[in-house]
PDB file of C-alpha atoms in Angstrom:
ATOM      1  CA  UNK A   6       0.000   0.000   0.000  1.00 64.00           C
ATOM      2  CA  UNK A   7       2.818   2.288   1.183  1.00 66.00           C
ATOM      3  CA  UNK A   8       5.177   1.170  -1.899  1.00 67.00           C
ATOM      4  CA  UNK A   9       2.365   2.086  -4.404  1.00 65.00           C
ATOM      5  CA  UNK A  10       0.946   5.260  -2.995  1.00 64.00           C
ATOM      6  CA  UNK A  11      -2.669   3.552  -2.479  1.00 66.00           C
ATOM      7  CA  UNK A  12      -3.197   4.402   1.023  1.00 67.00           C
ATOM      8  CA  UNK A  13      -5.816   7.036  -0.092  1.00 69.00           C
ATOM      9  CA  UNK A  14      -7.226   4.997  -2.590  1.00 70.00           C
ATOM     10  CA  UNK A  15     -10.258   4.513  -1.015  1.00 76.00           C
ATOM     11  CA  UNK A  16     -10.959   8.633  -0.032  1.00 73.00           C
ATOM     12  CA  UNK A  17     -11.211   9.022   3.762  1.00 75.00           C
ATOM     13  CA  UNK A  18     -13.469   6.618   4.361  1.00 77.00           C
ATOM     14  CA  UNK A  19     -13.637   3.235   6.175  1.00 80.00           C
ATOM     15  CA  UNK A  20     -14.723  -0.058   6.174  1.00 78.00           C
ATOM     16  CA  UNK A  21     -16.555   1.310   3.017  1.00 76.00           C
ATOM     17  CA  UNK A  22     -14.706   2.481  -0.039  1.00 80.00           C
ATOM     18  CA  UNK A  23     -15.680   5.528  -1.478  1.00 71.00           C
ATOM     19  CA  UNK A  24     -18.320   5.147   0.695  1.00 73.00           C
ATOM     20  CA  UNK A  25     -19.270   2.069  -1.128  1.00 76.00           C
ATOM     21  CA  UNK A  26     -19.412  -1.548  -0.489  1.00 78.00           C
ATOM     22  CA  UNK A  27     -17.968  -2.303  -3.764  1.00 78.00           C
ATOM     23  CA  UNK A  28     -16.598   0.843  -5.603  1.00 78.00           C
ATOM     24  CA  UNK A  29     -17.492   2.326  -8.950  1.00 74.00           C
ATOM     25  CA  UNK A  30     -14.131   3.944  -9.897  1.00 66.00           C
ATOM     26  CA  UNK A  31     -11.289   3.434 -12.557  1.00 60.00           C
ATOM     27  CA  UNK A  32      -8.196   4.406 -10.684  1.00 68.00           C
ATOM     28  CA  UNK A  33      -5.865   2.069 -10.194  1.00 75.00           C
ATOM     29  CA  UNK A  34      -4.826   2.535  -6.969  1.00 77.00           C
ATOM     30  CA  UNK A  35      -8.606   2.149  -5.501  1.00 80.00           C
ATOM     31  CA  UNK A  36      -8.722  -1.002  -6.532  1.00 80.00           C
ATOM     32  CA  UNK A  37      -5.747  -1.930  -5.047  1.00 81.00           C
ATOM     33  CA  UNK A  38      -6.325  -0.340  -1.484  1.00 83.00           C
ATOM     34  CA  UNK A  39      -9.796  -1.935  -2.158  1.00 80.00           C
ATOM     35  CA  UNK A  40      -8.321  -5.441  -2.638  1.00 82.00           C
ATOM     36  CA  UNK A  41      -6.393  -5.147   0.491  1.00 84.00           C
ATOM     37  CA  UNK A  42      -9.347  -4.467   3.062  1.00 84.00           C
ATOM     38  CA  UNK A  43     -10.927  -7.685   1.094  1.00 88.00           C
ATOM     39  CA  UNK A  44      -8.498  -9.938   1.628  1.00 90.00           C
ATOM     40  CA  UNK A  45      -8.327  -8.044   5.530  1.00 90.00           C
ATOM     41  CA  UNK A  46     -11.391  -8.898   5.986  1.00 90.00           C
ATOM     42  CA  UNK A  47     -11.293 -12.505   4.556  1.00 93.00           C
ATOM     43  CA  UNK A  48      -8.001 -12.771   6.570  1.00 93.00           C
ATOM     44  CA  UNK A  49      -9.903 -11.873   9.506  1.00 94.00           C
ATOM     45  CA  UNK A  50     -12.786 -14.714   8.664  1.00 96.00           C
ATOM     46  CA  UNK A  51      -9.863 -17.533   8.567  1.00 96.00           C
ATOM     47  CA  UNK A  52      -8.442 -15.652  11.988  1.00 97.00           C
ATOM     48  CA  UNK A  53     -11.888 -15.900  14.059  1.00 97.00           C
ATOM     49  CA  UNK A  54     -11.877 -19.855  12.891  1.00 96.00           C
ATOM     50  CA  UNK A  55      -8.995 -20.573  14.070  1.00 95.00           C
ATOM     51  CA  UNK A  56      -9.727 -19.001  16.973  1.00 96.00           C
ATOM     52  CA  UNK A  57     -12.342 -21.011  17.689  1.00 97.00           C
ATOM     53  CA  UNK A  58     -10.488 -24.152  16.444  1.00 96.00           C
ATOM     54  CA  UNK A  59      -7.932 -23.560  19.275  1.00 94.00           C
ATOM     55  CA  UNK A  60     -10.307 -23.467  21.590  1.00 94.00           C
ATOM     56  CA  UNK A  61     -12.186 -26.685  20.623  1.00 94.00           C
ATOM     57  CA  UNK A  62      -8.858 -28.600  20.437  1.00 92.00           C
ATOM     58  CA  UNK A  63      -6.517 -27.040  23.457  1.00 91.00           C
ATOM     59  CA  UNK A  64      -7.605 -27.417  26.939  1.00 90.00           C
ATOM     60  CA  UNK A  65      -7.591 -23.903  28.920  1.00 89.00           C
ATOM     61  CA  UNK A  66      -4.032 -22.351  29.790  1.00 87.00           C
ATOM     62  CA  UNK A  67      -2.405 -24.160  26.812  1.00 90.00           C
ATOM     63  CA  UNK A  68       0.029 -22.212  24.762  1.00 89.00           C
ATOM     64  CA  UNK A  69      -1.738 -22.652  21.538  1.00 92.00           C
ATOM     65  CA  UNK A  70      -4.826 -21.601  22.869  1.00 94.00           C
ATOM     66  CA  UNK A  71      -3.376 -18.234  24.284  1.00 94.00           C
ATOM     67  CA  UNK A  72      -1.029 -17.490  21.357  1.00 95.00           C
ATOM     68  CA  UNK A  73      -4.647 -18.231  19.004  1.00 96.00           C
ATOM     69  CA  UNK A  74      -6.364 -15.680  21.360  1.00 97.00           C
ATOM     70  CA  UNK A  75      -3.197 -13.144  20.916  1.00 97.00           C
ATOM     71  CA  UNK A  76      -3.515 -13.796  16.927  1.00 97.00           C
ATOM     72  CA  UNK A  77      -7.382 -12.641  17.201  1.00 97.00           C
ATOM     73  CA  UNK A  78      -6.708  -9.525  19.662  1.00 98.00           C
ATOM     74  CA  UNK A  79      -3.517  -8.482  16.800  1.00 98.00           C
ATOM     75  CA  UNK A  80      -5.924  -9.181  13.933  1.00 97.00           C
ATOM     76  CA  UNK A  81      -8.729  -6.875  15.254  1.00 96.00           C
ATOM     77  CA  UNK A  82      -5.304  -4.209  16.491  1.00 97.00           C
ATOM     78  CA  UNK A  83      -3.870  -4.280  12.917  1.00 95.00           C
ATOM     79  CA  UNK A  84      -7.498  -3.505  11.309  1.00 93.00           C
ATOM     80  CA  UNK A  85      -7.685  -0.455  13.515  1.00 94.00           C
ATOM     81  CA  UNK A  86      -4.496   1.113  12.790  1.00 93.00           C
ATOM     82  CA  UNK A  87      -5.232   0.237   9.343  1.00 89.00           C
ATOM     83  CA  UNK A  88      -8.503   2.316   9.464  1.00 89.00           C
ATOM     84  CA  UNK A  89      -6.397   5.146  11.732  1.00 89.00           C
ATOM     85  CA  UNK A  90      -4.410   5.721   9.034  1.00 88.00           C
ATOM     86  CA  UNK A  91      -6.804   5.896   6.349  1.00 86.00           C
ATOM     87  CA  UNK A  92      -9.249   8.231   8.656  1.00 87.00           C
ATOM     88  CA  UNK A  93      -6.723  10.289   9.625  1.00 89.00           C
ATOM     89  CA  UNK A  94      -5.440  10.881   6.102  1.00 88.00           C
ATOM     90  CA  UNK A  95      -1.526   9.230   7.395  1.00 88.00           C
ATOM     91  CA  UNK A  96      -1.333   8.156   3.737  1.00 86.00           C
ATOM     92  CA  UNK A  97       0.493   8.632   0.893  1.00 84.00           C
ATOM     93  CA  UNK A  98       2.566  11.962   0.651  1.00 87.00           C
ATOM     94  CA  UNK A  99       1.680  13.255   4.883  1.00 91.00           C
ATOM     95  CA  UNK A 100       5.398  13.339   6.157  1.00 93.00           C
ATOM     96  CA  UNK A 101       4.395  14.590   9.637  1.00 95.00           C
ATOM     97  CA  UNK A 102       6.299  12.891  12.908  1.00 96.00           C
ATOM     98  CA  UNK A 103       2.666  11.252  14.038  1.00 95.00           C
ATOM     99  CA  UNK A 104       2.702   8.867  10.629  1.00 94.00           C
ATOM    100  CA  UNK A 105       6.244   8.146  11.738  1.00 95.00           C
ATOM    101  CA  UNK A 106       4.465   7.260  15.561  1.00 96.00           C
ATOM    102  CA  UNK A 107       1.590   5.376  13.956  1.00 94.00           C
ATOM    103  CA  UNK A 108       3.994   3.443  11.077  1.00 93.00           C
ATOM    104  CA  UNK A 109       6.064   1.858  14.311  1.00 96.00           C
ATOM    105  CA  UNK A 110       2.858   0.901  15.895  1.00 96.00           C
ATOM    106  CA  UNK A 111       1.904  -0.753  12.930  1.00 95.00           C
ATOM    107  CA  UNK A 112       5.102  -2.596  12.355  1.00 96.00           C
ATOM    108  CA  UNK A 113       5.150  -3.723  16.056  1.00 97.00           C
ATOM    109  CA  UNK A 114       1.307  -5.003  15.386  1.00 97.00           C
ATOM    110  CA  UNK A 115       2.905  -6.709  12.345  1.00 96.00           C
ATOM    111  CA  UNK A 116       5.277  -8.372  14.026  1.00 98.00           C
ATOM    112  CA  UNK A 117       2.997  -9.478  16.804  1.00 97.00           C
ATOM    113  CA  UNK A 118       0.662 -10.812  14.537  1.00 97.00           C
ATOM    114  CA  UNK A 119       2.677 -12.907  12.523  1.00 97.00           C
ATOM    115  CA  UNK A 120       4.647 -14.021  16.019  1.00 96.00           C
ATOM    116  CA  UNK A 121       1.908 -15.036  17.627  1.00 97.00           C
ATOM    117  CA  UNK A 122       0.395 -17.570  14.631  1.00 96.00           C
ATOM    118  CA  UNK A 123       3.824 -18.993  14.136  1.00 95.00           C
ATOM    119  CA  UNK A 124       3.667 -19.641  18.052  1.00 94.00           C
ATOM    120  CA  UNK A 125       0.347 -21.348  17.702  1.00 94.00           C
ATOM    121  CA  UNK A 126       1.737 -23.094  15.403  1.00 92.00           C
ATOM    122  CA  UNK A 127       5.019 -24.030  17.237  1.00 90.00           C
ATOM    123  CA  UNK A 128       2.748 -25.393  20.653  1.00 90.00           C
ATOM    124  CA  UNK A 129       0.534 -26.862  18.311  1.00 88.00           C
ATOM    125  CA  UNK A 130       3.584 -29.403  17.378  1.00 83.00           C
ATOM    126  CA  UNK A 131       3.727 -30.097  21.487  1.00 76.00           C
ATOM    127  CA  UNK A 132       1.537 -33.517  22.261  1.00 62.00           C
ATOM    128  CA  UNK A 133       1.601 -33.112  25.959  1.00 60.00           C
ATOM    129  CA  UNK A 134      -0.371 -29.868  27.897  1.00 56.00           C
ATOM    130  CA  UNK A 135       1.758 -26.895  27.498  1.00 53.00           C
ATOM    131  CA  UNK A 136       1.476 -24.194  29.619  1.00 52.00           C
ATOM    132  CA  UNK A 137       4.554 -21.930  30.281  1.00 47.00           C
ATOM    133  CA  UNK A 138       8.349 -22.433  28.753  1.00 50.00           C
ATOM    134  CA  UNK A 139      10.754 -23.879  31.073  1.00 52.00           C
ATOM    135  CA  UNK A 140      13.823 -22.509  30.612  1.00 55.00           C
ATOM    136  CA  UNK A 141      14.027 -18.800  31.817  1.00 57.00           C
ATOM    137  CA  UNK A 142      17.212 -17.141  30.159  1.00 65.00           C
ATOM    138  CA  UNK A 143      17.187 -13.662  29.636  1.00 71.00           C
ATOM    139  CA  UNK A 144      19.174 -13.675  26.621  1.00 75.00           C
ATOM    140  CA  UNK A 145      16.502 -15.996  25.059  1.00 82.00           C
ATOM    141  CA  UNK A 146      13.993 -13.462  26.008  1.00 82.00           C
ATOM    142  CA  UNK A 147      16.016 -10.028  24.539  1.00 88.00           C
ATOM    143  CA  UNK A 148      16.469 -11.802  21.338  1.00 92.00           C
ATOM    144  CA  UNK A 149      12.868 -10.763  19.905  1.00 94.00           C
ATOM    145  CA  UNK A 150      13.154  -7.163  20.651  1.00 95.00           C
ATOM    146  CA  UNK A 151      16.634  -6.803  18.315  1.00 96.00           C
ATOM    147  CA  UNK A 152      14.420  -7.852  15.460  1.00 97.00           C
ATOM    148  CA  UNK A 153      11.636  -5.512  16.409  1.00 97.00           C
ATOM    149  CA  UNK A 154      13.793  -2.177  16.505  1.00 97.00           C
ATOM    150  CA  UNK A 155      15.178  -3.598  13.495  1.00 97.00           C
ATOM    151  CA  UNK A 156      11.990  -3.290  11.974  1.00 97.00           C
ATOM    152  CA  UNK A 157      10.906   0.068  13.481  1.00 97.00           C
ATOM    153  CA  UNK A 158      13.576   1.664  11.889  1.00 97.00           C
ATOM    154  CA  UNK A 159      13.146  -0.716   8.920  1.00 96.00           C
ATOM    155  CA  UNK A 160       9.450   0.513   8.783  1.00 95.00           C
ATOM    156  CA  UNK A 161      10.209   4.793   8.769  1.00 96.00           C
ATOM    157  CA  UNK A 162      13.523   3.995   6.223  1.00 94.00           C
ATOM    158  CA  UNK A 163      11.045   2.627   3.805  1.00 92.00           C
ATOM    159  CA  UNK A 164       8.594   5.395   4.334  1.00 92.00           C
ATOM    160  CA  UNK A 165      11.061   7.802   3.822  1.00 94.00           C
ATOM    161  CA  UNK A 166      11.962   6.701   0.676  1.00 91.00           C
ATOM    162  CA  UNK A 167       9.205   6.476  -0.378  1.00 89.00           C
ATOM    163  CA  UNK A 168       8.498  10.089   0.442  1.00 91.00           C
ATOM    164  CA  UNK A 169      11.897  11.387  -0.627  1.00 92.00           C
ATOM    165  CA  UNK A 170      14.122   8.919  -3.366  1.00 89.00           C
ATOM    166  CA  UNK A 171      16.703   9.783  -4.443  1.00 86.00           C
ATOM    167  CA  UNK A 172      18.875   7.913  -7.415  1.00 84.00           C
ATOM    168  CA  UNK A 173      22.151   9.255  -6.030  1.00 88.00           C
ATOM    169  CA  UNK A 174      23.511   6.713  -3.004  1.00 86.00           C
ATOM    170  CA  UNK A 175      26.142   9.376  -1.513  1.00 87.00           C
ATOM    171  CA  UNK A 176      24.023  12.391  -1.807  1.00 88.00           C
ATOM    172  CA  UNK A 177      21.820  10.180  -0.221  1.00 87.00           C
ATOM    173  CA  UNK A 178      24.148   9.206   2.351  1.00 87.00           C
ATOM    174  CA  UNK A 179      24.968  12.793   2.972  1.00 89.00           C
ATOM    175  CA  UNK A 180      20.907  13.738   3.122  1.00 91.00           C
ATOM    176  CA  UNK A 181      20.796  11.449   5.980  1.00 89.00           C
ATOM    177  CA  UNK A 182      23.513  13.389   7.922  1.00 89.00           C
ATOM    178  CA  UNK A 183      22.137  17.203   7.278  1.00 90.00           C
ATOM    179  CA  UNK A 184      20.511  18.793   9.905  1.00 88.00           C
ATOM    180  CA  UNK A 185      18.544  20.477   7.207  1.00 90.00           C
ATOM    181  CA  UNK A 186      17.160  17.353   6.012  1.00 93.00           C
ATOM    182  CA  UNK A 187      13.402  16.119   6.829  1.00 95.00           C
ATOM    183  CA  UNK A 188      13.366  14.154  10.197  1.00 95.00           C
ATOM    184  CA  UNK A 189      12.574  11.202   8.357  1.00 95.00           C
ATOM    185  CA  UNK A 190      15.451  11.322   6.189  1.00 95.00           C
ATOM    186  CA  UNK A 191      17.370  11.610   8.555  1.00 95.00           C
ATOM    187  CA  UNK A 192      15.949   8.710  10.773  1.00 95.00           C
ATOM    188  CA  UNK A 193      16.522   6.365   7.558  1.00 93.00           C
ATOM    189  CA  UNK A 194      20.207   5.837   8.383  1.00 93.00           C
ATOM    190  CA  UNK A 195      19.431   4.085  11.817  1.00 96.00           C
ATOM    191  CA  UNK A 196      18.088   0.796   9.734  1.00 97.00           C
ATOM    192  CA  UNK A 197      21.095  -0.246   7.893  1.00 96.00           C
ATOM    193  CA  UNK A 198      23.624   0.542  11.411  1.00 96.00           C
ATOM    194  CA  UNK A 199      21.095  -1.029  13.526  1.00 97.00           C
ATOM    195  CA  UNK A 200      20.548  -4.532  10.804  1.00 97.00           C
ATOM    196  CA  UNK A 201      24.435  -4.945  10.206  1.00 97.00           C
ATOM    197  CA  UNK A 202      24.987  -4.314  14.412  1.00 97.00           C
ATOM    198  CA  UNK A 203      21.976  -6.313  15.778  1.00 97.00           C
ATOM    199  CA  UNK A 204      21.474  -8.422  13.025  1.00 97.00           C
ATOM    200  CA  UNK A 205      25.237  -9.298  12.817  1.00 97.00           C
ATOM    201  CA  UNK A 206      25.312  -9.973  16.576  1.00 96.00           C
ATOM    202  CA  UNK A 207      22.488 -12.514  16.589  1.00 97.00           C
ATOM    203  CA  UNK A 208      23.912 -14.021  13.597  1.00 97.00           C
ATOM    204  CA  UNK A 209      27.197 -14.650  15.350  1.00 97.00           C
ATOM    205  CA  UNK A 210      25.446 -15.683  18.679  1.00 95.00           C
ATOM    206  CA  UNK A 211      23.427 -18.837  16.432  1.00 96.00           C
ATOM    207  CA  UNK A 212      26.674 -19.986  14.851  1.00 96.00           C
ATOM    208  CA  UNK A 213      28.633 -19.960  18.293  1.00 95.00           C
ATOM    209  CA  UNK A 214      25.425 -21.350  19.599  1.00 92.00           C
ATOM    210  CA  UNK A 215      26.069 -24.338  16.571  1.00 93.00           C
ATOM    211  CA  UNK A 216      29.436 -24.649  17.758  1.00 93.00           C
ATOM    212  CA  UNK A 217      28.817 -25.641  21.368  1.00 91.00           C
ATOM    213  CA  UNK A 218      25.782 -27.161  21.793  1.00 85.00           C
ATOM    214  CA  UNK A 219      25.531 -30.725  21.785  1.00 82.00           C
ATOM    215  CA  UNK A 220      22.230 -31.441  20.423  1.00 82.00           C
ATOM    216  CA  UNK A 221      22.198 -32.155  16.277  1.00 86.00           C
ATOM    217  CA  UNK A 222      18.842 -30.679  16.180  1.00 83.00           C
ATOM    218  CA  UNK A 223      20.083 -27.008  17.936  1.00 86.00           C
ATOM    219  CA  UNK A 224      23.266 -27.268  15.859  1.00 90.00           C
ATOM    220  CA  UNK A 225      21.031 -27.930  12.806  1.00 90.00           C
ATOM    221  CA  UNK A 226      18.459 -25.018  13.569  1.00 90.00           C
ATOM    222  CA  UNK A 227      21.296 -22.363  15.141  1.00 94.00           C
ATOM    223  CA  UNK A 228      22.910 -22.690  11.784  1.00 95.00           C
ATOM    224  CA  UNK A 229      19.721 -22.108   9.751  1.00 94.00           C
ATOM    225  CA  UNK A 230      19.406 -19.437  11.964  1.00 96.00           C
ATOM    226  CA  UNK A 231      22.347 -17.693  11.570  1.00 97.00           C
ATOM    227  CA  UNK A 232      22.569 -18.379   7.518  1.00 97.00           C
ATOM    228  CA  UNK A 233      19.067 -16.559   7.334  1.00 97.00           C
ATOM    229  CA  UNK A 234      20.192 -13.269   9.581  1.00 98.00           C
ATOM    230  CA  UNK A 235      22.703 -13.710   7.345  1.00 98.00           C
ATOM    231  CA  UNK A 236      20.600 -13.656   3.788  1.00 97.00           C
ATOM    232  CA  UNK A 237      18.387 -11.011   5.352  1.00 97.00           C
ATOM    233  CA  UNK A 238      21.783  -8.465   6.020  1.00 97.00           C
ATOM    234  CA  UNK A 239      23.013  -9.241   2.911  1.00 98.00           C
ATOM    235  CA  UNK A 240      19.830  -8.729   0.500  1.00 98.00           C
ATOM    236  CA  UNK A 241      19.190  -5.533   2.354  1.00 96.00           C
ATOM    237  CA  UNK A 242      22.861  -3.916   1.343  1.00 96.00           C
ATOM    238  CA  UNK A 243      21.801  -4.518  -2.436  1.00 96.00           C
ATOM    239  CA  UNK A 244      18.290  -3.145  -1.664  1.00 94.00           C
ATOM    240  CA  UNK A 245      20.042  -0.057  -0.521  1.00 93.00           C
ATOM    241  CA  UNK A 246      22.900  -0.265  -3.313  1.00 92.00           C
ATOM    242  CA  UNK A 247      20.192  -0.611  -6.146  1.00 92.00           C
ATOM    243  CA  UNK A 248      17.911   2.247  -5.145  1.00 88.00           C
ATOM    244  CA  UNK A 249      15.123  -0.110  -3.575  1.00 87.00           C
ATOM    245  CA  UNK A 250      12.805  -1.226  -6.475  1.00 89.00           C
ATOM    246  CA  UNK A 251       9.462  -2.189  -5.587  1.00 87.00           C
ATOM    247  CA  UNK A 252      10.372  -6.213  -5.661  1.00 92.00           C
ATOM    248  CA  UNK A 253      13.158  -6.253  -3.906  1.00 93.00           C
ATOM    249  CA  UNK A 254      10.990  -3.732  -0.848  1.00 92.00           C
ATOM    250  CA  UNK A 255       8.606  -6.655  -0.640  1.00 92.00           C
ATOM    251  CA  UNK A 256      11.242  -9.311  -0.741  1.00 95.00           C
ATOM    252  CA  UNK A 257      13.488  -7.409   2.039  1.00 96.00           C
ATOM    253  CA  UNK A 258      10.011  -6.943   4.067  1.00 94.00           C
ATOM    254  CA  UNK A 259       9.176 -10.818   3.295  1.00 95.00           C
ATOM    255  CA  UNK A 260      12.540 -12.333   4.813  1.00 96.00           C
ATOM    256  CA  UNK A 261      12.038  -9.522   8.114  1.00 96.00           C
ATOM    257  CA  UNK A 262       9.295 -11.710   8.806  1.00 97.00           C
ATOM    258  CA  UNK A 263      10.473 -15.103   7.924  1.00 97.00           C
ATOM    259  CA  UNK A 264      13.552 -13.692  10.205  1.00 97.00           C
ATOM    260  CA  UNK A 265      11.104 -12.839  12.774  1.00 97.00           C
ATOM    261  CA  UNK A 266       9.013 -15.993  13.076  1.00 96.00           C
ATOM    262  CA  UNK A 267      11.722 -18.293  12.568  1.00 95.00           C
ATOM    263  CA  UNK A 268      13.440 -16.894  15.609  1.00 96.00           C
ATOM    264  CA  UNK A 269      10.789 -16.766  17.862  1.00 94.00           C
ATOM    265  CA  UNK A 270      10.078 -20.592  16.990  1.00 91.00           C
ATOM    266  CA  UNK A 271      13.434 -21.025  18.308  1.00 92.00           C
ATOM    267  CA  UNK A 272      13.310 -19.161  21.332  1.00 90.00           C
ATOM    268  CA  UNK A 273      10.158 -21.275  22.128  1.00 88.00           C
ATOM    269  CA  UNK A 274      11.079 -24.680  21.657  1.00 84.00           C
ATOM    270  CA  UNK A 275      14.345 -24.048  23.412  1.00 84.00           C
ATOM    271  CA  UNK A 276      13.049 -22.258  26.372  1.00 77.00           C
ATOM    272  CA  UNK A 277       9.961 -25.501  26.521  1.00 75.00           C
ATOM    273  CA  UNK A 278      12.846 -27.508  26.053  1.00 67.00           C
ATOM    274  CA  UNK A 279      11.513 -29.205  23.051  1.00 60.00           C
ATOM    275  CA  UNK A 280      14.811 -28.825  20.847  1.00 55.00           C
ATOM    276  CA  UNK A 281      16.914 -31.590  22.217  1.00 48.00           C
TER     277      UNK A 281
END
């Protein structure tokens, strides 16, 4: 929606489009914010199944029956800052510092959403009554929020391209430092410092993590780990060194979240000490 400029594709008004349940228009760009509140809302369907699914299969106090409850709550969260942005016009050229506020809310809802049906899906692989992970490191539990500042940042870099491209990487670079620049440009140069550090970092914590443990199923999953932080780092550099096309936004955006669910899958199973 962002990428294309089809936030306001729809006019100010929601659920309706054009104050219409199905719209009469010829632009474009309605029909493609239009198609994404119809698959949100068909999304949403398949969420409040599941839901209920969860709760036919999963006694009370199991995991997947919380994380299934989390996925509806996120669902019915993302919808709302959906229609925020739509009502409050935080589409396609407003640059003000509340779109920044309401883009990181919306990443974080992202992230939660996606986290929390992967994690239904990781208890759901657990025979015996789940209730709460075992293992209580800390390190295991400040993993998750690397990846979400990563994708804060991420989420205002890619706005602010949007907003203001440019097809000249150093004056770009040197944009990002000038205190006469827009905020958001110069915000945009926390992603790529932030996803070499904290990306880096976790990458070389999985492969030491490969390296020591004993278990071939850890070794096995640490390395996947690490080789994906890895293919995420790397595939962002040549977003950045080729200007950011459309494709390669959605593919960068695509492995944050395989990044993101793959991860917390790990943390699970190794804090319910299921990866042995």
């Amino acid at each position: 929606m962002r990428i294309s400029h089809s936030g306001d594709g729809c006019g100010d008004t929601w659920p309706l489009c054009h104050g219409q349940l199905i719209p009469e228009a010829e632009r474009g760009k309605t029909w493609v914010e239009y198609g994404h509140r119809l698959m949100s809302g068909i999304y949403g369907l398949v969420v409040i199944y599941f839901w209920w699914v969860a709760r036919k299969l999963y006694p009370q106090g199991h995991y997947a029956r919380k994380a299934a409850v989390a996925t509806l709550i996120f669902t019915i969260s993302e919808a709302l800052l959906g229609a925020k942005l739509v009502l409050f016009g935080l589409v396609t050229t407003n640059d003000t510092p509340y779109r920044a506020f309401i883009m990181a809310l919306h990443q974080i809802n992202s992230f939660l959403l996606t986290g929390s049906v992967a994690l239904t899906y990781a208890a759901a692989l657990i025979t015996e009554d789940l209730r709460v992970p075992t293992t209580q490191d800390r390190r295991y539990r400040l993993m998750p929020w690397v990846i979400v500042i990563i994708g804060i940042t991420g989420a205002w870099a890619s706005l602010s391209n949007s907003l203001f491209p440019t097809d000249n990487l150093f004056q770009g670079l040197l944009d990002d430092f000038s205190s006469e620049s827009h905020f958001l440009v110069r915000l945009r140069g926390f992603h790529p410092v932030l996803a070499l550090l904290g990306g880096g970092s976790l990458a070389l914590f999985f492969w030491l993590k490969a390296q020591t443990t004993e278990s071939l199923l850890v070794q096995k999953r640490s390395v996947q780990m690490s080789l994906l932080l890895i293919a995420g780092i790397l595939f962002g550099i040549a977003t950045l060194l080729l200007h950011a096309p459309v494709w390669m936004k959605i593919v960068h955006l695509a492995l944050a979240h395989t990044i993101w669910v793959v991860l917390l899958q790990w943390v699970f199973f190794i804090r319910s000490n299921k990866l042995t």
